Short mmCIF file of C-alpha atoms in Angstrom, two decimals:
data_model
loop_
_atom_site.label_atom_id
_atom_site.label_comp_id
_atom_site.label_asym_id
_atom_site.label_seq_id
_atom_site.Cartn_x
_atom_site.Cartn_y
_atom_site.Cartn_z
CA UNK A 6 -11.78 8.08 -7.94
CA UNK A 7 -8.60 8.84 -9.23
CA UNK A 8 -6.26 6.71 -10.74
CA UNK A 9 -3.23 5.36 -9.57
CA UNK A 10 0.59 5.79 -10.85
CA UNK A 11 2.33 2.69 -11.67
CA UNK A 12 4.32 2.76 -8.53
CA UNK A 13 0.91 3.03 -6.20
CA UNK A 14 -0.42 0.11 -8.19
CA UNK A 15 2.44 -1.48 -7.77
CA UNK A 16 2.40 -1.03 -3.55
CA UNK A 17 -1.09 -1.42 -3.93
CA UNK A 18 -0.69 -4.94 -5.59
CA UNK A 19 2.71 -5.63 -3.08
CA UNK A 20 0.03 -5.06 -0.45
CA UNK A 21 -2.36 -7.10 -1.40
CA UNK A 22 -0.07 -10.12 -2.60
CA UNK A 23 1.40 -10.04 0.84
CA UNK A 24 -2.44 -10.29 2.41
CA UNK A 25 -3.37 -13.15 0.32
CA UNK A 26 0.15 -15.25 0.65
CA UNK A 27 0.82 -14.49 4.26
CA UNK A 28 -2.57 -13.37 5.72
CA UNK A 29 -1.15 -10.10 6.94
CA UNK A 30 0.02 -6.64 5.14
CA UNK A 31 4.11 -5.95 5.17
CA UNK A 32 5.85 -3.61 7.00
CA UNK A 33 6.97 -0.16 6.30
CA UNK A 34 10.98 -1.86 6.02
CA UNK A 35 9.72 -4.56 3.88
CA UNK A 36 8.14 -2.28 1.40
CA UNK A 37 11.18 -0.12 1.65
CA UNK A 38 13.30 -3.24 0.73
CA UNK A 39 10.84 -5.03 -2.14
CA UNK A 40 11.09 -1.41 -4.13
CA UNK A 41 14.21 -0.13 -3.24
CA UNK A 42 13.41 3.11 -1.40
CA UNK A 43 16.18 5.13 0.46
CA UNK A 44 13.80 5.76 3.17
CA UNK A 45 10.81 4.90 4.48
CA UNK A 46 9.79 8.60 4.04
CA UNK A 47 9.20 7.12 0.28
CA UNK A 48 7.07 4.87 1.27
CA UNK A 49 4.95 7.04 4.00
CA UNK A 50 4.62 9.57 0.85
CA UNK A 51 3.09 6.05 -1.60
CA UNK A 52 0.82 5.04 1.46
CA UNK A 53 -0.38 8.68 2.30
CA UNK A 54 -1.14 8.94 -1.75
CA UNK A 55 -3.27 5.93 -1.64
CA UNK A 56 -5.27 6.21 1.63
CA UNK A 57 -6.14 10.06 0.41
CA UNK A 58 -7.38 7.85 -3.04
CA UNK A 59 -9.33 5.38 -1.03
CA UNK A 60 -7.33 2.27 -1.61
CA UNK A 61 -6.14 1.86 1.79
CA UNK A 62 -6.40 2.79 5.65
CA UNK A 63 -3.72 2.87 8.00
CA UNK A 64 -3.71 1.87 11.44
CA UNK A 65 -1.06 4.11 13.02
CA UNK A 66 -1.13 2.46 16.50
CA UNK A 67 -0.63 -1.12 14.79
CA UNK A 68 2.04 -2.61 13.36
CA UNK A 69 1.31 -4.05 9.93
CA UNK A 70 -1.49 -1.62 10.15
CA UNK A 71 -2.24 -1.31 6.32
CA UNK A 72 -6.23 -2.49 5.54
CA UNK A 73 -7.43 -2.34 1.67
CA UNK A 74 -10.46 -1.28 0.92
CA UNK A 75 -12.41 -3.75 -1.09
CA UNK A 76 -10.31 -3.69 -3.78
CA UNK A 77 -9.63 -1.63 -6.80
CA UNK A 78 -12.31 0.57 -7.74
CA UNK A 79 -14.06 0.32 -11.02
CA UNK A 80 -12.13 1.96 -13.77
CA UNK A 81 -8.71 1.49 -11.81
CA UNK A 82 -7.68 -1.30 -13.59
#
């Protein structure tokens, strides 16, 4: 699998903090807002990046509809 730029991982890891504290995936906004982001265009373009690397799926019809996929592969961190 291919590796991840520091700004994936970091999602990635925003992601998965916000699972294990809250017990639910953030929102487009709040990922917008925790990394600064103009738009949330930014942030469809990080998500899109890591679903097509297999870190993620989306779940367009859901809100909060971000699921990881068992965790980092080997090698990704």
């Amino acid at each position: 699998m291919r590796g991840l730029t520091d700004r994936q991982r970091q999602v990635y890891d925003f992601i998965a903090d916000s699972i294990s504290c809250n017990g639910f995936p953030p929102t487009i906004r709040e990922i917008r807002e925790a990394f600064g982001f103009s738009s949330t265009n930014a942030v469809f373009a990080v998500l899109d990046a890591l679903e097509r690397k297999g870190y993620i799926r989306r779940h367009p019809s859901m809100a909060r509809g971000i699921e990881l996929l068992g965790g980092l592969p080997p090698g990704a961190e």
